[in-house]
Short mmCIF file of C-alpha atoms in Angstrom, two decimals:
data_model
loop_
_atom_site.label_atom_id
_atom_site.label_comp_id
_atom_site.label_asym_id
_atom_site.label_seq_id
_atom_site.Cartn_x
_atom_site.Cartn_y
_atom_site.Cartn_z
CA MET A 1 -265.23 -30.03 88.09
CA THR A 2 -262.09 -28.59 89.58
CA GLU A 3 -259.38 -30.20 91.68
CA HIS A 4 -260.43 -28.26 94.79
CA ASP A 5 -262.20 -30.67 97.12
CA GLY A 6 -262.63 -28.58 100.22
CA PRO A 7 -264.95 -25.63 100.75
CA THR A 8 -263.72 -22.19 99.83
CA THR A 9 -263.35 -19.86 102.79
CA VAL A 10 -263.28 -16.14 102.23
CA GLY A 11 -261.71 -14.09 104.98
CA GLN A 12 -259.40 -11.24 105.75
CA LEU A 13 -255.96 -11.45 104.18
CA PRO A 14 -253.11 -11.81 106.66
CA THR A 15 -251.07 -8.70 107.27
CA PRO A 16 -247.50 -9.29 106.05
CA THR A 17 -244.97 -9.51 108.84
CA ARG A 18 -241.23 -9.82 109.00
CA SER A 19 -241.47 -13.55 109.68
CA GLY A 20 -240.39 -15.86 106.88
CA SER A 21 -238.63 -14.33 103.90
CA ARG A 22 -237.46 -10.77 104.40
CA VAL A 23 -236.95 -10.14 100.68
CA PRO A 24 -240.29 -8.34 100.04
CA TRP A 25 -239.87 -6.29 103.23
CA ALA A 26 -236.31 -5.27 102.34
CA LEU A 27 -237.02 -4.47 98.68
CA THR A 28 -240.11 -2.44 99.57
CA ARG A 29 -238.11 -0.24 101.90
CA LEU A 30 -235.31 0.04 99.39
CA ALA A 31 -237.82 1.14 96.74
CA TRP A 32 -239.09 3.90 99.03
CA LEU A 33 -235.52 4.94 99.83
CA LEU A 34 -234.91 5.28 96.09
CA CYS A 35 -238.02 7.46 95.89
CA VAL A 36 -236.77 9.72 98.69
CA ALA A 37 -233.36 9.98 97.01
CA SER A 38 -235.03 10.78 93.68
CA VAL A 39 -237.02 13.57 95.29
CA GLY A 40 -233.72 14.97 96.55
CA VAL A 41 -232.27 14.84 93.03
CA LEU A 42 -235.34 16.62 91.66
CA ALA A 43 -235.15 19.29 94.38
CA ALA A 44 -231.49 19.88 93.57
CA ARG A 45 -232.39 20.22 89.92
CA VAL A 46 -235.20 22.71 90.59
CA VAL A 47 -233.47 24.80 93.26
CA ALA A 48 -229.89 24.84 92.03
CA ASP A 49 -230.34 23.80 88.39
CA LEU A 50 -227.83 21.02 88.93
CA SER A 51 -227.07 18.42 86.25
CA TRP A 52 -224.37 15.82 86.46
CA GLY A 53 -223.32 12.47 85.03
CA VAL A 54 -220.59 10.63 83.20
CA PRO A 55 -220.26 12.01 79.65
CA GLY A 56 -221.08 9.38 77.08
CA LEU A 57 -222.51 6.99 79.70
CA VAL A 58 -225.22 8.52 81.92
CA VAL A 59 -226.71 11.96 82.44
CA VAL A 60 -228.93 13.21 85.26
CA ASP A 61 -230.90 16.11 83.80
CA GLY A 62 -234.44 17.43 84.19
CA LEU A 63 -236.06 14.49 82.38
CA THR A 64 -234.07 11.99 84.44
CA ALA A 65 -234.99 13.66 87.73
CA VAL A 66 -238.73 13.90 87.08
CA MET A 67 -238.92 10.35 85.70
CA TRP A 68 -236.93 8.94 88.63
CA VAL A 69 -239.42 10.45 91.08
CA THR A 70 -242.37 9.16 89.05
CA VAL A 71 -241.03 5.64 88.56
CA THR A 72 -239.81 5.12 92.12
CA PHE A 73 -243.04 6.46 93.61
CA PHE A 74 -245.13 4.06 91.53
CA SER A 75 -242.67 1.29 92.36
CA GLY A 76 -242.96 1.96 96.09
CA ILE A 77 -246.75 1.77 95.86
CA VAL A 78 -246.62 -1.47 93.86
CA HIS A 79 -244.06 -3.02 96.23
CA SER A 80 -246.20 -2.18 99.26
CA TYR A 81 -249.38 -3.41 97.57
CA SER A 82 -247.72 -6.62 96.37
CA ARG A 83 -246.61 -7.68 99.85
CA ARG A 84 -250.23 -7.90 100.91
CA TYR A 85 -251.65 -8.94 97.55
CA LEU A 86 -249.32 -11.97 97.42
CA ALA A 87 -249.27 -12.64 101.17
CA GLY A 88 -248.78 -16.37 101.68
CA SER A 89 -247.79 -17.02 98.07
CA ARG A 90 -244.59 -19.00 97.59
CA THR A 91 -243.76 -16.82 94.57
CA VAL A 92 -243.88 -13.47 96.37
CA ASP A 93 -240.08 -13.19 96.54
CA ARG A 94 -239.73 -13.76 92.83
CA PHE A 95 -242.50 -11.31 91.96
CA VAL A 96 -241.22 -8.50 94.17
CA GLY A 97 -237.69 -9.16 92.95
CA ARG A 98 -238.82 -8.71 89.35
CA VAL A 99 -240.67 -5.51 90.21
CA PHE A 100 -237.53 -4.14 91.84
CA ALA A 101 -235.39 -5.22 88.88
CA PHE A 102 -237.85 -3.48 86.57
CA THR A 103 -237.56 -0.31 88.65
CA LEU A 104 -233.77 -0.27 88.46
CA THR A 105 -233.86 -0.94 84.71
CA VAL A 106 -236.19 1.98 84.05
CA MET A 107 -234.03 4.26 86.19
CA VAL A 108 -231.02 3.27 84.08
CA LEU A 109 -233.00 3.81 80.86
CA VAL A 110 -234.03 7.39 81.62
CA ALA A 111 -230.48 8.28 82.69
CA ALA A 112 -228.63 6.47 79.89
CA ASP A 113 -226.56 8.57 77.51
CA SER A 114 -224.67 5.71 75.89
CA PHE A 115 -226.42 4.13 72.91
CA VAL A 116 -225.44 0.65 74.08
CA LEU A 117 -226.68 1.25 77.63
CA PHE A 118 -229.96 2.72 76.38
CA VAL A 119 -230.71 -0.24 74.09
CA ALA A 120 -229.67 -2.75 76.75
CA ALA A 121 -231.98 -1.13 79.32
CA TRP A 122 -234.82 -0.94 76.78
CA VAL A 123 -234.61 -4.64 75.91
CA THR A 124 -234.13 -5.71 79.53
CA MET A 125 -237.14 -3.68 80.61
CA GLY A 126 -239.31 -5.52 78.08
CA LEU A 127 -238.03 -8.95 79.07
CA VAL A 128 -238.65 -8.32 82.77
CA MET A 129 -242.17 -7.06 82.05
CA ALA A 130 -242.88 -10.17 79.97
CA GLU A 131 -241.87 -12.28 82.96
CA LEU A 132 -244.28 -10.31 85.17
CA ILE A 133 -247.08 -10.87 82.66
CA GLY A 134 -246.47 -14.63 82.78
CA HIS A 135 -245.78 -14.74 86.50
CA VAL A 136 -248.37 -17.40 87.41
CA GLU A 137 -246.75 -20.82 87.06
CA GLY A 138 -248.57 -23.59 85.23
CA TRP A 139 -251.12 -21.28 83.66
CA PRO A 140 -250.99 -21.87 79.87
CA GLN A 141 -252.73 -18.60 79.07
CA ALA A 142 -250.26 -16.63 81.20
CA GLY A 143 -247.36 -18.31 79.44
CA ALA A 144 -248.88 -17.53 76.06
CA ALA A 145 -249.43 -13.88 77.04
CA ALA A 146 -245.82 -13.60 78.21
CA ALA A 147 -244.54 -15.15 74.97
CA LEU A 148 -246.67 -12.79 72.88
CA ALA A 149 -245.52 -9.74 74.84
CA ARG A 150 -241.91 -10.88 74.59
CA ARG A 151 -242.13 -11.06 70.79
CA TYR A 152 -243.57 -7.55 70.60
CA PHE A 153 -240.95 -6.16 72.98
CA LEU A 154 -238.10 -7.78 71.08
CA ALA A 155 -239.51 -6.35 67.85
CA GLY A 156 -239.52 -2.90 69.47
CA GLY A 157 -235.97 -3.44 70.65
CA ALA A 158 -234.99 -4.44 67.11
CA ALA A 159 -236.51 -1.24 65.71
CA LEU A 160 -234.62 0.82 68.29
CA THR A 161 -231.41 -1.05 67.46
CA VAL A 162 -231.88 -0.29 63.75
CA ALA A 163 -232.36 3.41 64.53
CA ILE A 164 -229.38 3.73 66.85
CA GLY A 165 -227.20 1.43 64.74
CA ALA A 166 -227.85 3.52 61.64
CA LEU A 167 -226.86 6.67 63.53
CA ARG A 168 -223.76 5.03 64.93
CA LEU A 169 -222.52 3.61 61.63
CA SER A 170 -223.20 6.69 59.52
CA THR A 171 -222.20 9.48 61.89
CA GLY A 172 -219.89 7.86 64.43
CA ALA A 173 -222.01 9.15 67.33
CA ALA A 174 -222.05 6.84 70.33
CA ALA A 175 -224.17 8.82 72.81
CA ILE A 176 -227.57 10.49 72.88
CA SER A 177 -225.91 13.82 73.75
CA ALA A 178 -224.11 13.64 70.39
CA VAL A 179 -227.33 13.18 68.39
CA PRO A 180 -228.05 16.90 67.68
CA ALA A 181 -224.70 17.43 66.00
CA ALA A 182 -224.87 14.06 64.25
CA VAL A 183 -228.31 14.81 62.79
CA GLU A 184 -227.14 18.11 61.35
CA ALA A 185 -224.39 16.35 59.38
CA ALA A 186 -226.37 13.24 58.43
CA PRO A 187 -228.11 12.74 55.06
CA SER A 188 -231.83 13.50 55.14
CA ALA A 189 -232.72 9.98 53.96
CA LEU A 190 -230.84 8.50 56.91
CA VAL A 191 -232.54 10.83 59.38
CA LEU A 192 -235.95 9.81 58.03
CA LEU A 193 -235.04 6.14 58.39
CA VAL A 194 -233.92 6.67 61.97
CA ALA A 195 -237.04 8.69 62.79
CA ALA A 196 -239.31 6.00 61.32
CA ALA A 197 -237.58 3.27 63.33
CA LEU A 198 -237.81 5.33 66.53
CA LEU A 199 -241.51 5.97 65.94
CA LEU A 200 -242.09 2.26 65.36
CA ALA A 201 -240.33 1.39 68.61
CA ALA A 202 -242.40 3.98 70.48
CA MET A 203 -245.64 2.68 68.96
CA ILE A 204 -244.92 -0.90 70.02
CA GLN A 205 -243.84 0.10 73.52
CA SER A 206 -246.85 2.35 74.09
CA ALA A 207 -249.30 -0.22 72.64
CA LEU A 208 -250.56 2.08 69.93
CA VAL A 209 -252.87 0.68 67.27
CA PRO A 210 -252.19 -1.78 65.59
CA PHE A 211 -249.70 -2.98 68.24
CA HIS A 212 -252.20 -2.90 71.10
CA THR A 213 -252.87 -6.65 71.11
CA TRP A 214 -250.01 -7.39 73.49
CA LEU A 215 -251.47 -4.99 76.05
CA LEU A 216 -255.01 -6.37 75.85
CA SER A 217 -253.60 -9.90 76.10
CA SER A 218 -251.60 -9.09 79.25
CA MET A 219 -254.49 -9.33 81.70
CA THR A 220 -253.01 -12.58 83.03
CA ALA A 221 -250.50 -10.43 84.91
CA PRO A 222 -251.10 -9.99 88.65
CA THR A 223 -252.87 -6.72 89.35
CA PRO A 224 -249.76 -4.94 90.77
CA ALA A 225 -247.87 -5.83 87.57
CA SER A 226 -250.74 -4.43 85.48
CA ALA A 227 -250.60 -1.21 87.49
CA LEU A 228 -246.85 -0.92 86.92
CA MET A 229 -247.28 -1.70 83.24
CA HIS A 230 -249.99 0.87 82.56
CA ALA A 231 -248.50 3.51 84.85
CA GLY A 232 -244.88 3.16 83.78
CA PHE A 233 -243.92 0.67 81.11
CA VAL A 234 -246.05 2.01 78.25
CA ASN A 235 -244.83 5.55 78.98
CA ALA A 236 -241.36 4.66 77.71
CA GLY A 237 -242.51 5.46 74.18
CA GLY A 238 -242.91 9.09 75.18
CA VAL A 239 -239.52 9.12 76.92
CA LEU A 240 -237.94 7.73 73.76
CA LEU A 241 -239.35 10.54 71.61
CA VAL A 242 -238.20 13.17 74.11
CA ARG A 243 -234.66 11.79 74.25
CA PHE A 244 -234.44 11.68 70.47
CA ALA A 245 -236.37 14.90 69.83
CA PRO A 246 -233.56 16.25 67.57
CA VAL A 247 -234.30 13.39 65.16
CA VAL A 248 -238.10 13.57 65.39
CA THR A 249 -238.27 17.34 64.91
CA VAL A 250 -235.79 17.61 62.03
CA ASP A 251 -238.55 17.29 59.43
CA ALA A 252 -242.11 18.63 59.57
CA GLY A 253 -243.34 15.50 57.81
CA VAL A 254 -242.04 13.32 60.64
CA LEU A 255 -243.89 15.38 63.22
CA LEU A 256 -247.07 15.08 61.16
CA ALA A 257 -246.61 11.30 61.05
CA VAL A 258 -246.23 11.28 64.84
CA VAL A 259 -249.46 13.28 65.19
CA LEU A 260 -251.35 10.97 62.82
CA VAL A 261 -250.34 7.70 64.49
CA GLY A 262 -251.06 9.19 67.91
CA ALA A 263 -254.43 10.57 66.85
CA THR A 264 -255.40 7.21 65.35
CA SER A 265 -254.80 5.43 68.64
CA ALA A 266 -256.36 8.22 70.70
CA ILE A 267 -259.58 8.05 68.68
CA LEU A 268 -259.75 4.27 68.30
CA GLY A 269 -258.86 3.74 71.95
CA LYS A 270 -261.91 5.77 72.90
CA PHE A 271 -264.16 3.70 70.65
CA LEU A 272 -262.63 0.41 71.76
CA LYS A 273 -263.24 1.25 75.41
CA THR A 274 -266.97 1.63 74.81
CA VAL A 275 -267.43 -1.94 73.55
CA ARG A 276 -265.53 -3.74 76.34
CA THR A 277 -267.54 -4.92 79.32
CA ASP A 278 -264.81 -6.08 81.73
CA VAL A 279 -263.09 -3.64 84.07
CA LYS A 280 -259.46 -4.38 83.20
CA GLY A 281 -260.27 -4.60 79.49
CA LYS A 282 -261.78 -1.12 79.59
CA LEU A 283 -258.71 0.17 81.42
CA GLY A 284 -256.47 -1.40 78.78
CA CYS A 285 -258.37 0.25 75.93
CA SER A 286 -258.25 3.51 77.85
CA THR A 287 -254.46 3.22 78.02
CA VAL A 288 -254.30 2.72 74.25
CA GLY A 289 -256.19 6.00 73.81
CA GLN A 290 -254.23 7.91 76.44
CA MET A 291 -250.89 6.85 75.00
CA GLY A 292 -252.19 8.10 71.67
CA PHE A 293 -252.81 11.51 73.25
CA MET A 294 -249.28 11.46 74.65
CA ILE A 295 -247.81 10.78 71.20
CA VAL A 296 -249.98 13.51 69.65
CA GLN A 297 -248.60 16.04 72.11
CA ALA A 298 -245.05 15.04 71.17
CA GLY A 299 -245.93 15.37 67.48
CA LEU A 300 -247.25 18.87 68.08
CA GLY A 301 -243.83 19.79 69.49
CA PHE A 302 -245.01 19.95 73.10
CA PHE A 303 -242.74 17.35 74.65
CA GLY A 304 -243.27 18.88 78.08
CA ALA A 305 -247.01 18.28 77.71
CA ALA A 306 -246.32 14.67 76.69
CA VAL A 307 -244.23 14.05 79.81
CA ALA A 308 -246.80 15.81 82.03
CA HIS A 309 -249.51 13.66 80.46
CA LEU A 310 -247.67 10.39 81.07
CA ILE A 311 -247.05 11.35 84.72
CA LEU A 312 -250.67 12.27 85.45
CA HIS A 313 -251.99 9.31 83.46
CA GLY A 314 -249.64 7.07 85.44
CA PHE A 315 -251.09 8.26 88.75
CA TYR A 316 -254.64 7.81 87.49
CA LYS A 317 -254.12 4.40 85.89
CA ALA A 318 -252.15 2.96 88.83
CA TYR A 319 -255.01 3.94 91.12
CA GLN A 320 -257.58 2.49 88.74
CA PHE A 321 -255.85 -0.88 88.45
CA LEU A 322 -255.01 -1.27 92.12
CA GLY A 323 -258.61 -0.40 92.98
CA SER A 324 -260.20 -2.39 90.13
CA GLY A 325 -261.51 -5.09 92.46
CA GLY A 326 -263.70 -2.54 94.21
CA THR A 327 -265.50 -1.57 91.00
CA VAL A 328 -267.18 -4.96 90.56
CA HIS A 329 -270.68 -5.07 92.05
CA HIS A 330 -273.06 -8.01 92.29
CA GLU A 331 -276.27 -6.45 91.08
CA HIS A 332 -278.72 -6.74 88.24
CA PRO A 333 -277.76 -4.59 85.22
CA THR A 334 -281.02 -2.67 85.43
CA ALA A 335 -280.10 -1.53 88.94
CA THR A 336 -277.55 0.85 87.44
CA PRO A 337 -279.25 4.08 86.35
CA ASP A 338 -278.64 5.14 82.79
CA SER A 339 -277.28 8.56 81.98
CA GLY A 340 -280.02 10.76 80.65
CA SER A 341 -279.97 13.38 77.96
CA LEU A 342 -278.78 16.88 78.71
CA THR A 343 -281.28 19.53 79.69
CA PRO A 344 -280.78 23.10 78.44
CA LEU A 345 -279.21 23.93 81.80
CA GLY A 346 -276.97 20.87 81.42
CA VAL A 347 -275.84 22.03 77.98
CA VAL A 348 -274.90 25.41 79.42
CA ALA A 349 -273.07 23.84 82.38
CA THR A 350 -271.18 21.38 80.19
CA GLY A 351 -270.25 23.81 77.43
CA GLY A 352 -269.38 26.58 79.85
CA THR A 353 -267.16 24.31 81.91
CA ALA A 354 -265.31 23.06 78.82
CA LEU A 355 -264.75 26.56 77.43
CA ALA A 356 -263.63 27.87 80.82
CA ALA A 357 -261.23 24.95 81.19
CA GLY A 358 -259.77 25.52 77.74
CA GLY A 359 -259.37 29.20 78.47
CA THR A 360 -257.73 28.47 81.83
CA PHE A 361 -255.22 26.16 80.17
CA ALA A 362 -254.45 28.72 77.46
CA VAL A 363 -253.94 31.54 79.95
CA LEU A 364 -251.75 29.54 82.33
CA THR A 365 -249.57 27.91 79.67
CA GLY A 366 -249.69 30.42 76.82
CA LYS A 367 -250.70 27.62 74.42
CA GLY A 368 -253.54 28.31 72.05
CA THR A 369 -252.98 32.06 72.10
CA SER A 370 -251.10 32.12 68.79
CA PHE A 371 -251.55 30.50 65.40
CA ASP A 372 -249.54 27.33 65.93
CA SER A 373 -250.06 23.75 67.11
CA GLY A 374 -250.93 25.08 70.57
CA LEU A 375 -254.44 25.66 69.21
CA LEU A 376 -254.89 21.92 68.66
CA LEU A 377 -253.46 21.15 72.10
CA THR A 378 -255.93 23.53 73.73
CA LEU A 379 -258.76 22.02 71.69
CA LEU A 380 -257.89 18.56 72.99
CA VAL A 381 -257.95 19.86 76.57
CA THR A 382 -261.35 21.46 75.92
CA LEU A 383 -262.80 18.28 74.38
CA THR A 384 -261.49 16.15 77.23
CA THR A 385 -263.13 18.44 79.76
CA LEU A 386 -266.34 18.51 77.71
CA HIS A 387 -266.52 14.71 77.73
CA ALA A 388 -265.86 14.43 81.47
CA ALA A 389 -268.30 17.21 82.36
CA ARG A 390 -270.99 15.77 80.11
CA GLY A 391 -270.76 12.40 81.88
CA PHE A 392 -271.37 13.98 85.30
CA VAL A 393 -274.04 16.44 84.23
CA ALA A 394 -276.06 13.76 82.41
CA ASP A 395 -275.95 11.34 85.35
CA ALA A 396 -279.48 11.43 86.73
CA ALA A 397 -278.37 9.63 89.91
CA LEU A 398 -276.48 12.72 91.07
CA PRO A 399 -278.24 15.65 92.77
CA GLY A 400 -278.80 18.71 90.63
CA ALA A 401 -276.48 20.84 92.77
CA VAL A 402 -273.63 18.41 92.07
CA ARG A 403 -274.39 18.08 88.38
CA TYR A 404 -274.65 21.77 87.62
CA GLY A 405 -272.64 23.45 90.33
CA ALA A 406 -269.84 21.18 91.46
CA VAL A 407 -268.69 20.15 87.97
CA PRO A 408 -267.09 23.48 87.03
CA VAL A 409 -265.83 23.92 90.60
CA VAL A 410 -263.90 20.65 90.26
CA ALA A 411 -263.03 20.66 86.54
CA ILE A 412 -261.49 24.10 86.23
CA PRO A 413 -259.08 23.72 89.20
CA ALA A 414 -258.16 20.27 87.86
CA ILE A 415 -257.18 21.81 84.52
CA ALA A 416 -255.25 24.48 86.39
CA VAL A 417 -253.31 21.73 88.19
CA TYR A 418 -252.62 20.06 84.84
CA ALA A 419 -251.39 23.35 83.43
CA GLY A 420 -249.17 23.84 86.47
CA VAL A 421 -247.65 20.37 86.09
CA TYR A 422 -247.09 21.09 82.41
CA ASN A 423 -245.29 24.35 83.19
CA VAL A 424 -243.06 22.69 85.80
CA VAL A 425 -242.17 19.78 83.50
CA ALA A 426 -241.58 22.11 80.55
CA GLY A 427 -239.19 24.09 82.73
CA LEU A 428 -237.30 20.93 83.70
CA LEU A 429 -236.98 19.94 80.04
CA ALA A 430 -235.92 23.41 78.91
CA GLY A 431 -232.26 22.44 78.67
CA LEU A 432 -232.90 19.48 76.36
CA PRO A 433 -232.39 20.02 72.61
CA ALA A 434 -235.36 20.50 70.27
CA VAL A 435 -238.13 20.18 72.89
CA GLY A 436 -239.43 23.73 73.09
CA GLU A 437 -240.67 24.61 69.61
CA PRO A 438 -244.34 24.10 68.66
CA ALA A 439 -245.03 22.73 65.20
CA ALA A 440 -246.49 24.99 62.53
CA LEU A 441 -250.16 24.44 61.77
CA THR A 442 -251.01 22.69 58.50
CA PRO A 443 -254.25 21.53 56.84
CA ILE A 444 -253.48 18.06 58.21
CA HIS A 445 -253.73 19.43 61.74
CA GLY A 446 -257.12 20.84 60.81
CA LEU A 447 -258.26 17.41 59.62
CA VAL A 448 -257.04 15.89 62.88
CA ALA A 449 -259.07 18.44 64.83
CA VAL A 450 -262.17 17.60 62.76
CA ALA A 451 -261.56 13.89 63.37
CA PHE A 452 -261.44 14.42 67.12
CA LEU A 453 -264.66 16.44 67.03
CA ALA A 454 -266.39 13.80 64.90
CA ALA A 455 -265.21 11.03 67.22
CA TYR A 456 -266.49 12.93 70.24
CA LEU A 457 -269.93 13.36 68.66
CA ALA A 458 -270.05 9.73 67.53
CA VAL A 459 -269.27 8.46 71.03
CA GLU A 460 -271.63 10.83 72.81
CA THR A 461 -274.55 10.08 70.47
CA GLY A 462 -273.76 6.38 70.06
CA ALA A 463 -274.06 6.80 66.31
CA TYR A 464 -271.37 4.23 65.55
CA LYS A 465 -273.40 1.52 67.31
CA ARG A 466 -276.07 1.77 64.62
CA SER A 467 -273.76 -0.01 62.22
CA ARG A 468 -273.36 -3.68 63.12
CA ARG A 469 -270.32 -3.91 60.89
CA VAL A 470 -268.55 -1.08 62.72
CA TYR A 471 -269.54 -2.37 66.14
CA VAL A 472 -268.36 -5.90 65.40
CA ALA A 473 -265.09 -4.58 63.94
CA LEU A 474 -264.45 -2.61 67.12
CA LEU A 475 -265.36 -5.58 69.29
CA ASN A 476 -262.99 -7.83 67.35
CA ALA A 477 -260.21 -5.27 67.68
CA THR A 478 -260.49 -5.44 71.47
CA GLN A 479 -260.05 -9.21 71.64
CA PRO A 480 -256.84 -10.58 73.15
CA ALA A 481 -254.89 -13.25 71.30
CA PRO A 482 -256.95 -16.49 71.42
CA GLU A 483 -254.24 -18.49 73.16
CA THR A 484 -254.23 -16.02 76.08
CA GLN A 485 -257.93 -16.33 76.89
CA LEU A 486 -259.62 -18.67 79.33
CA THR A 487 -262.32 -20.61 77.51
CA ALA A 488 -263.68 -22.85 80.29
CA THR A 489 -265.39 -21.56 83.42
CA GLU A 490 -263.60 -24.14 85.55
CA ASP A 491 -260.22 -22.64 84.63
CA TYR A 492 -261.01 -19.55 86.67
CA ASN A 493 -261.11 -21.71 89.79
CA GLU A 494 -257.70 -23.19 89.02
CA TYR A 495 -255.78 -19.99 88.42
#
């Protein structure tokens, strides 16, 4: 039994007003003002190619401008959503205050040029997010999830500190803008150590396998915090690799390592998603896979594609989390029609759409038209389109006209939009060092391509489910830390 004695009444949530505390109202408007100002900064960058800052402290360049717009837009949405989501809660001021503090910290991070400022913003960002994860007072599982996340984030901060400290002590560099020259004069062993530490920090931040447990254990966070986490926080791993591209790209072996760790998470994230049954758990596993794709793109030398990916994924995942409550339906499982097998016409529609999408991306971006890592990037775009198109075409609940006709009509323009975003972002990053050169193809890249194809076939055919050992291993890998899980039904009524 629970401690609630009275009947539960379900009704319309009150619309937030200016009565009572004005903190949420004021911070929400301030967040949107920051978004408007960030759009102005981006416009100035695009139209007049303006960059400014304080040398050795902060720099406002193309990456800063585009990330400011992205972060403040998501923050404005989350602020607005939170005012209604937490209407009547006595902790709304604290929650919105933490969201706003997180926003400011990320804005400082993407503009920081000073090593000290960058590390301080990185660590602060993690600590604030841990507080958002454990926001609900008196909930033991929320406290445990916050403590777990905090340990991971501090470990990532320690890895970043090792990387930057090694650069500072050995080369005397004190700012990110000094890294290209410092790397050229640094011993190769030192550069490899710094690159490894940076990659480790990015893996932890972006919840790549095997560091994904903190993300799957963070479902105790209020839904707006989850949206901000999956749309913004995990993307910092990609920002880190872009900022320190001169270190990551100095050795072909480092880029291969980046590709391999990204591909591992991209593939496993896809498998993990298929064995989760809860909505937010599926979204979390999806983020693990999508962050893997982002890291792969950086490892291929396409840092512009990585940033474009994190922006578009942020929009998609914020929408998915904020709308997650609407995806739960009270119906018998058999009421949901199963996807059928593809007919010959379906095979043609699916394959044709995927090939057309890959060709569209190659034509609009110029990637995949020469013998370099752009071929693998274009292959990933084609496979992604193939998977999405296959899901629609095989859905027997949809009319035939939608399944066979509307899929290419929607998919190909969507890829064109993605290519356009990529081109714009790549143009904004053009002034940054070491971000415009694709990696040379190697046999390892060929093996990665084969692995992606094999994973696609395994998921589409369900072949991996025939092995109980594999299925159970995947299911175990999706489990949050035990201390963060509710084990009694009554607990759901309390929290």
